[in-house]
Amino acid sequence: MKATGTGQQTKATFLPLRVDKVSRSFGGLQAVDQVSFTLSVGERLAILGPNGAGKSTLFNLVCGDLAADSGRVYLRGEDVTGLPLHHRVRRGLARTYQTSSVFAGLTVGEHLMLAHRGPEKGRLSLWTRRAIQSEAADQARNLAEQVGLGSRFGVQGSELSHGELRQLEVAMALAAEPFIILLDEPAAGLSPAERERLTALLLSLQTSVAIVLVEHDMDVALTVADRVIVLESGRLIAEGNPEEIEADPLVRAVYLGEQHGQPQESAS
Amino acid sequence: MPASRRLPAAGALLVLIGAAIAAVPALVSDFVLLQIVIKSLWLGIAGMSLAFLIGQAGLISLAQTAVFGASGYLMAILVLDHGLTIWAAVAAAVAAGPVAGLVIGAISRRSSDLYLMMLTLAIGVFTFFFAQQYQPITRGHTGFNGFDAPLLFGADLSERKPLFYVSAVAAVAVVALFRLVMRTPAGLAFRGLRDNRDRLQALGYSTSATTISAFAVSGFAAGVGGVISVWYNGAISPGSIDITRIIELLIVVTIGGTIRIEGAFLGALVVTLLRNYANEYTNRTETLVGAAFMAIVLLSRHGLLGILLNVKSLALKALRFFRGQRMASEKEAVA
Ligand SMILES: Nc1ncnc2c1ncn2[C@@H]1O[C@H](COP(=O)(O)OP(=O)(O)OP(=O)(O)O)[C@@H](O)[C@H]1O
Ligand SMILES: [Mg+2]
């Protein structure tokens, strides 16, 4: 790949993410099988594939939620394969979960503050610095507005609806100011209006952020993505831009053929 | 709310608390002051270290008596065996609280829930046996007796009134400190750990570091409680940190509830009252403590304080309801 060539490049010139032949099995099931892909600066990559194709597992391998059986993961050129989840997050990787996972007793605002500080050194500080604190609070408020949770800022996680939880997932990922965001079906279970807002939000993100998106909703996925990879039974079966993927006969057969057009629901 | 507006409110609260503290010795008998009030204060301070761990960080520790003992023993050892001046020993003992917490946190950093309870129970029991059997340092099962509480600005802390004032101020100080910590980034991370440790890690936090930090902070209260208990009892022995004390702390915190750290004082008060007065009516005091424990657990997940807060919010709701009714009828009258 282009980034690993000379050895004299600065960090910024490395690809944000390079996944090299990662595999993972559960018992006899090969959930992810020798998958490789790269992500360049500011790129929007969609990962498609039928249920059980291994998309979430691939995310887990990239983030460190799960250890890979083999293969390597590089963040900005650094091999992070052996690093635990939180160390990868500190290096600028953020993700959302397909099944919303929040803090029942924290308010929306607190979720965003917590997420914002995650990659910072002072995350466990026993000292509150006023200026920084109020700046972070303002940021949290703005972010809550952006994802549509502005009026729910002081509401606890346990009180949020399904749609609000999805929005909070995305907001938490953004709050960390990452350079890569992995979104696992962020639109699942959202109303059409909420989907539109989410799409607009993703399109409005700065190009310094690269996005990997797993999404069953084609409108959201293909509007946001510049490039698509398709997984099936753990293997990468196609790669290309949205038009190529839609036209690919193999892809149509395993995935789009049966499902494109139907608002297929996979909220689990 | 801006800090400037909150400041006078905090000042007023402090004056109120100060006045209440100043009034207590005049309101209760000397016996009650010593046997109930002061005892509840140091037991409450120690209990608060557990209430903080459970309520804020979701860490159920059975090793807080080990921290309590580490501080109490250290002070006694430094003064009685090494001739250190008392206040230097007190400072060392207070500092030993967070340090002991840190060590226990480091040992248990990867565990949670049931496994954490088992591990910390082992630490608590080990500390007890260490105190009992490591004679050269701990003087074995007799422990340290005849410890004289220090003088503070000429007031003798072995007398009840000065000891009460110091204990009360210490209690307020520890509460204030915990409340401050709860507002820091670490305080928020503790609550994150409590609610969803995997998700916390996915935000970039090390759950180990967060656990260690929570144990260290909580250790401060256990240490302060340990120091005051030695002043109070004039002694510390393995009996001060045995398994019944571990259970006692758990009961204090369960009765008090953990949604508010201050609940520990309520729990300590209930336990102390039962221990002192129940034997006038029955000789099965411990059975009664156990029954109270069970009753509270059955009645409320959040202890006695939870019940009281519920009553308060019900009362407020009722008040608002009646006020609304009155306003509605007044409006009608106007119309
Ligand atoms: N922790 C696990 N233990 C055992 N099997 C697992 C585990 N996680 C995933 N699997 C299996 O691995 C396969 C891939 O699952 P994965 O969740 O990655 O699919 P997916 O592409 O995200 O599907 P969906 O569209 O339904 O979210 C599935 O067969 C799943 O049952
Ligand atoms: Mg999935």
PDB file of N, CA, C and O in Angstrom, chain B residues 20 37-38 49 51 63 67 70 86-87 92 106-107 177 180-181 185 206 226 228 249 261 267 274 319 325:
ATOM      1  N   ALA B  20     -26.024  23.884  63.305  1.00  0.00           N
ATOM      2  CA  ALA B  20     -26.594  22.613  63.748  1.00  0.00           C
ATOM      3  C   ALA B  20     -25.564  21.830  64.559  1.00  0.00           C
ATOM      4  O   ALA B  20     -25.874  21.289  65.623  1.00  0.00           O
ATOM      5  N   VAL B  37     -23.848   9.714  68.901  1.00  0.00           N
ATOM      6  CA  VAL B  37     -23.525  10.712  67.877  1.00  0.00           C
ATOM      7  C   VAL B  37     -22.101  10.544  67.335  1.00  0.00           C
ATOM      8  O   VAL B  37     -21.897  10.404  66.124  1.00  0.00           O
ATOM      9  N   ILE B  38     -21.138  10.543  68.229  1.00  0.00           N
ATOM     10  CA  ILE B  38     -19.747  10.473  67.749  1.00  0.00           C
ATOM     11  C   ILE B  38     -19.485   9.130  67.062  1.00  0.00           C
ATOM     12  O   ILE B  38     -18.878   9.064  65.992  1.00  0.00           O
ATOM     13  N   SER B  49     -17.148   5.679  52.631  1.00  0.00           N
ATOM     14  CA  SER B  49     -16.166   5.220  51.643  1.00  0.00           C
ATOM     15  C   SER B  49     -16.760   4.070  50.814  1.00  0.00           C
ATOM     16  O   SER B  49     -16.536   3.978  49.604  1.00  0.00           O
ATOM     17  N   ALA B  51     -20.149   3.596  50.548  1.00  0.00           N
ATOM     18  CA  ALA B  51     -21.299   4.168  49.830  1.00  0.00           C
ATOM     19  C   ALA B  51     -20.831   4.850  48.541  1.00  0.00           C
ATOM     20  O   ALA B  51     -21.488   4.765  47.505  1.00  0.00           O
ATOM     21  N   ALA B  63     -13.452  -4.766  51.331  1.00  0.00           N
ATOM     22  CA  ALA B  63     -12.111  -4.556  51.865  1.00  0.00           C
ATOM     23  C   ALA B  63     -11.944  -3.172  52.482  1.00  0.00           C
ATOM     24  O   ALA B  63     -10.834  -2.756  52.784  1.00  0.00           O
ATOM     25  N   VAL B  67      -8.720  -0.867  54.747  1.00  0.00           N
ATOM     26  CA  VAL B  67      -8.223   0.508  54.645  1.00  0.00           C
ATOM     27  C   VAL B  67      -8.350   1.202  55.999  1.00  0.00           C
ATOM     28  O   VAL B  67      -7.417   1.848  56.478  1.00  0.00           O
ATOM     29  N   ALA B  70      -5.725  -0.150  58.157  1.00  0.00           N
ATOM     30  CA  ALA B  70      -4.379   0.296  57.773  1.00  0.00           C
ATOM     31  C   ALA B  70      -4.092   1.662  58.369  1.00  0.00           C
ATOM     32  O   ALA B  70      -3.017   1.895  58.944  1.00  0.00           O
ATOM     33  N   ILE B  86       2.164  12.931  67.555  1.00  0.00           N
ATOM     34  CA  ILE B  86       0.832  12.468  67.206  1.00  0.00           C
ATOM     35  C   ILE B  86       0.330  13.037  65.878  1.00  0.00           C
ATOM     36  O   ILE B  86      -0.190  12.304  65.036  1.00  0.00           O
ATOM     37  N   TRP B  87       0.517  14.338  65.652  1.00  0.00           N
ATOM     38  CA  TRP B  87      -0.077  14.897  64.428  1.00  0.00           C
ATOM     39  C   TRP B  87       0.651  14.430  63.169  1.00  0.00           C
ATOM     40  O   TRP B  87       0.035  14.294  62.110  1.00  0.00           O
ATOM     41  N   ALA B  92       0.186  10.899  58.473  1.00  0.00           N
ATOM     42  CA  ALA B  92       0.594   9.684  57.766  1.00  0.00           C
ATOM     43  C   ALA B  92      -0.576   8.720  57.639  1.00  0.00           C
ATOM     44  O   ALA B  92      -0.796   8.103  56.581  1.00  0.00           O
ATOM     45  N   ALA B 106      -5.628  -1.686  42.840  1.00  0.00           N
ATOM     46  CA  ALA B 106      -4.711  -2.271  41.864  1.00  0.00           C
ATOM     47  C   ALA B 106      -4.854  -3.789  41.824  1.00  0.00           C
ATOM     48  O   ALA B 106      -4.806  -4.408  40.763  1.00  0.00           O
ATOM     49  N   ILE B 107      -5.066  -4.383  43.000  1.00  0.00           N
ATOM     50  CA  ILE B 107      -5.237  -5.839  43.042  1.00  0.00           C
ATOM     51  C   ILE B 107      -6.541  -6.240  42.353  1.00  0.00           C
ATOM     52  O   ILE B 107      -6.597  -7.233  41.636  1.00  0.00           O
ATOM     53  N   LEU B 177     -15.522  16.977  50.176  1.00  0.00           N
ATOM     54  CA  LEU B 177     -14.477  16.502  49.271  1.00  0.00           C
ATOM     55  C   LEU B 177     -15.057  15.522  48.240  1.00  0.00           C
ATOM     56  O   LEU B 177     -14.802  15.628  47.038  1.00  0.00           O
ATOM     57  N   LEU B 180     -17.061  17.288  45.703  1.00  0.00           N
ATOM     58  CA  LEU B 180     -16.200  17.968  44.723  1.00  0.00           C
ATOM     59  C   LEU B 180     -15.676  16.960  43.698  1.00  0.00           C
ATOM     60  O   LEU B 180     -15.700  17.214  42.491  1.00  0.00           O
ATOM     61  N   VAL B 181     -15.203  15.836  44.207  1.00  0.00           N
ATOM     62  CA  VAL B 181     -14.658  14.810  43.311  1.00  0.00           C
ATOM     63  C   VAL B 181     -15.723  14.346  42.316  1.00  0.00           C
ATOM     64  O   VAL B 181     -15.444  14.118  41.144  1.00  0.00           O
ATOM     65  N   PRO B 185     -13.784  15.302  36.175  1.00  0.00           N
ATOM     66  CA  PRO B 185     -13.790  14.274  35.123  1.00  0.00           C
ATOM     67  C   PRO B 185     -13.749  12.863  35.699  1.00  0.00           C
ATOM     68  O   PRO B 185     -14.462  11.976  35.236  1.00  0.00           O
ATOM     69  N   SER B 206      -9.511   3.536  30.565  1.00  0.00           N
ATOM     70  CA  SER B 206      -9.067   2.251  31.075  1.00  0.00           C
ATOM     71  C   SER B 206      -9.930   1.923  32.283  1.00  0.00           C
ATOM     72  O   SER B 206      -9.966   2.686  33.251  1.00  0.00           O
ATOM     73  N   GLY B 226     -11.001   5.467  60.278  1.00  0.00           N
ATOM     74  CA  GLY B 226     -10.114   4.629  61.089  1.00  0.00           C
ATOM     75  C   GLY B 226      -9.378   5.448  62.139  1.00  0.00           C
ATOM     76  O   GLY B 226      -9.280   5.049  63.309  1.00  0.00           O
ATOM     77  N   ILE B 228     -10.242   8.394  63.484  1.00  0.00           N
ATOM     78  CA  ILE B 228     -11.133   8.894  64.545  1.00  0.00           C
ATOM     79  C   ILE B 228     -11.579   7.750  65.457  1.00  0.00           C
ATOM     80  O   ILE B 228     -11.730   7.919  66.664  1.00  0.00           O
ATOM     81  N   LEU B 249     -20.262  -2.669  58.029  1.00  0.00           N
ATOM     82  CA  LEU B 249     -20.169  -1.591  57.037  1.00  0.00           C
ATOM     83  C   LEU B 249     -21.179  -1.800  55.919  1.00  0.00           C
ATOM     84  O   LEU B 249     -21.830  -0.860  55.449  1.00  0.00           O
ATOM     85  N   ILE B 261     -24.234   9.713  49.048  1.00  0.00           N
ATOM     86  CA  ILE B 261     -23.181   9.212  49.933  1.00  0.00           C
ATOM     87  C   ILE B 261     -23.510   9.496  51.394  1.00  0.00           C
ATOM     88  O   ILE B 261     -23.136   8.737  52.274  1.00  0.00           O
ATOM     89  N   GLY B 267     -27.455   5.353  58.001  1.00  0.00           N
ATOM     90  CA  GLY B 267     -27.282   3.927  58.280  1.00  0.00           C
ATOM     91  C   GLY B 267     -26.494   3.707  59.560  1.00  0.00           C
ATOM     92  O   GLY B 267     -26.855   2.871  60.394  1.00  0.00           O
ATOM     93  N   LEU B 274     -29.699   0.966  67.348  1.00  0.00           N
ATOM     94  CA  LEU B 274     -30.172  -0.396  67.621  1.00  0.00           C
ATOM     95  C   LEU B 274     -29.231  -1.101  68.593  1.00  0.00           C
ATOM     96  O   LEU B 274     -29.669  -1.717  69.562  1.00  0.00           O
ATOM     97  N   LEU B 319     -48.043  18.654  47.534  1.00  0.00           N
ATOM     98  CA  LEU B 319     -48.082  20.094  47.754  1.00  0.00           C
ATOM     99  C   LEU B 319     -48.395  20.836  46.466  1.00  0.00           C
ATOM    100  O   LEU B 319     -49.268  21.715  46.409  1.00  0.00           O
ATOM    101  N   GLN B 325     -54.502  23.151  42.589  1.00  0.00           N
ATOM    102  CA  GLN B 325     -55.952  23.178  42.786  1.00  0.00           C
ATOM    103  C   GLN B 325     -56.405  24.553  43.263  1.00  0.00           C
ATOM    104  O   GLN B 325     -57.358  25.112  42.763  1.00  0.00           O
TER     105      GLN B 325
END
